[in-house]
C-alpha positions as MATLAB code, in Angstrom:
seq = 'XXXXXXXXXXXXXXXXXXXXXXXXXXXXXXXXXXXXXXXXXXXXXXXXXXXXXXXXXXXXXXXXXXXXXXXXXXXXXXXXXXXXXXXXXXXXXXXXXXXXXXXXXXXXXXXXXXXXXXXXXXXXXXXXXXXXXXXXXXXXXXXXXXXXXXXXXXXXXX';
ca = [
      19.315    3.426   -9.671;
      15.882    4.999   -9.587;
      13.319    5.841  -12.241;
      13.617    7.166  -15.755;
      11.050    7.877  -18.453;
      11.002    5.641  -21.520;
       8.778    5.601  -24.577;
       6.774    2.482  -25.354;
       6.093    1.213  -28.873;
       3.216    3.735  -29.235;
       5.405    6.677  -28.209;
       3.739    6.976  -24.797;
       5.967    7.964  -21.917;
       6.233    5.193  -19.288;
       8.106    5.219  -16.004;
      10.630    2.451  -15.802;
      12.200    1.427  -12.531;
      15.794    0.555  -13.380;
      16.132   -1.666  -10.327;
      13.132   -3.890  -11.014;
      12.612   -3.323  -14.743;
       8.878   -2.668  -14.267;
       6.731   -0.448  -16.460;
       4.157    1.542  -14.529;
       1.008    3.079  -15.900;
       0.231    0.485  -18.543;
      -3.359   -0.552  -19.232;
      -4.911   -2.819  -16.617;
      -5.278   -6.150  -18.423;
      -6.588   -9.595  -17.532;
      -2.958  -10.593  -16.904;
      -2.671   -7.729  -14.419;
      -5.836   -8.942  -12.673;
      -4.485  -12.484  -12.409;
      -1.032  -11.330  -11.257;
      -2.515   -8.890   -8.742;
      -4.828  -11.546   -7.310;
      -1.930  -13.991   -6.920;
       0.313  -11.365   -5.316;
      -2.513  -10.396   -2.922;
      -3.135  -14.039   -1.988;
       0.600  -14.487   -1.364;
       0.575  -11.422    0.891;
      -2.496  -12.628    2.799;
      -0.893  -16.039    3.344;
       2.332  -14.437    4.560;
       0.495  -12.138    6.982;
      -1.695  -14.957    8.308;
       1.420  -17.032    8.995;
       3.141  -14.065   10.636;
       0.180  -13.283   12.921;
      -0.588  -16.915   13.806;
      -3.648  -17.664   11.673;
      -6.569  -16.069    9.867;
      -8.578  -15.023   12.919;
      -5.668  -13.333   14.668;
      -4.449  -11.636   11.488;
      -7.921  -10.158   10.893;
      -8.013   -8.858   14.466;
      -4.562   -7.310   14.112;
      -5.045   -5.769   10.679;
      -8.735   -5.171   10.037;
     -10.491   -4.768   13.355;
      -7.790   -2.689   15.031;
      -7.193   -0.417   12.062;
     -10.545   -0.052   10.311;
     -12.833    0.040   13.323;
     -12.137    3.660   14.356;
     -12.741    5.104   10.881;
     -16.084    6.257    9.501;
     -16.278    5.078    5.890;
     -19.423    6.855    4.677;
     -21.244    5.731    7.837;
     -20.599    2.053    7.125;
     -21.859    0.047   10.067;
     -20.018   -3.197    9.497;
     -16.555   -4.305    8.476;
     -17.749   -5.335    5.011;
     -18.757   -1.779    4.149;
     -15.469   -0.419    5.434;
     -13.408   -2.916    3.469;
     -15.554   -2.356    0.363;
     -14.822    1.388    0.523;
     -11.070    0.773    0.611;
     -11.250   -1.835   -2.161;
     -13.294    0.553   -4.309;
     -10.722    3.332   -3.878;
      -7.869    1.018   -4.815;
      -9.736   -0.537   -7.749;
     -10.470    2.881   -9.241;
      -6.760    3.702   -9.120;
      -5.848    0.441  -10.826;
      -8.165    0.871  -13.800;
      -7.240    4.498  -14.475;
      -4.766    4.193  -17.354;
      -2.897    7.419  -16.663;
      -2.347    6.736  -12.964;
       1.121    5.287  -12.449;
       1.383    5.480   -8.662;
      -0.874    4.825   -5.686;
       0.147    7.173   -2.897;
      -0.512    6.559    0.776;
       0.245    9.450    3.093;
       1.000    8.972    6.756;
       0.948   11.442    9.628;
       1.772   10.973   13.256;
       4.399   11.436   15.923;
       8.015   10.334   16.000;
       6.976    6.709   15.415;
       5.517    7.630   12.026;
       8.473    9.916   11.339;
      10.854    7.006   11.894;
      12.768    8.537   14.798;
      14.938    6.156   16.852;
      14.987    3.834   13.850;
      16.864    3.540   10.592;
      15.012    4.819    7.528;
      14.866    1.320    6.031;
      12.700    0.161    8.953;
      10.390    3.174    8.990;
       6.672    2.419    8.859;
       6.318    3.844    5.358;
       9.179    1.861    3.824;
       7.936   -1.319    5.485;
       4.526   -0.687    3.884;
       6.137   -0.192    0.486;
       8.136   -3.425    0.814;
       5.159   -5.415    2.111;
       2.386   -4.157   -0.178;
       4.500   -2.985   -3.137;
       4.587   -6.379   -4.900;
       0.776   -6.402   -5.102;
       0.765   -2.983   -6.773;
       3.659   -3.933   -9.049;
       1.721   -7.006  -10.192;
      -1.038   -4.582  -11.167;
       1.390   -2.401  -13.142;
       1.527    0.430  -10.606;
       3.998    1.671   -8.049;
       3.045    2.045   -4.389;
       4.465    5.175   -2.790;
       4.157    5.803    0.946;
       4.862    9.398    1.908;
       5.896   10.373    5.404;
       4.568   13.484    7.144;
       5.417   12.345   10.674;
       6.636   14.947   13.155;
       8.426   14.126   16.358;
       8.229   15.825   19.715;
       5.651   17.908   21.509;
       2.756   15.591   20.744;
       1.735   14.946   24.320;
       3.166   11.465   24.050;
       4.761   11.343   27.479;
       3.719   12.314   30.973;
       5.840   15.477   31.089;
       4.297   17.204   28.071;
       0.633   16.197   28.336;
];
């Protein structure tokens, strides 16, 4: 299991995931665009069904998460979303970038305490969003820098 390096027909080193037989870091082609769009639409549909419709899913995912962040002083949701899309698009069209890495920080919830590793926030993100990145020829990696305890997260230590 895991990754190994393989050479493609041009002698270029490519990462190959033995479990899923995917090549990462290949050129972003029209086929990648079409596959990525379809995988993203599938994800959006799944999340809308999970959260009970489009309006509720946007409240849960966009408004609650993006609202607190300052994306180059964007004043509306469109600007905030555009900034994230731009960052992701740049990663996708960079031929030598094989992974898109999302780092997380936080308390014991982010660290995955009182939970099995499989259900940690970061691994859930990889399972949920990974197929979209794989359709684009990249691997999504979510790294965990969560630390538990002493965060002022209960009455006794505030």
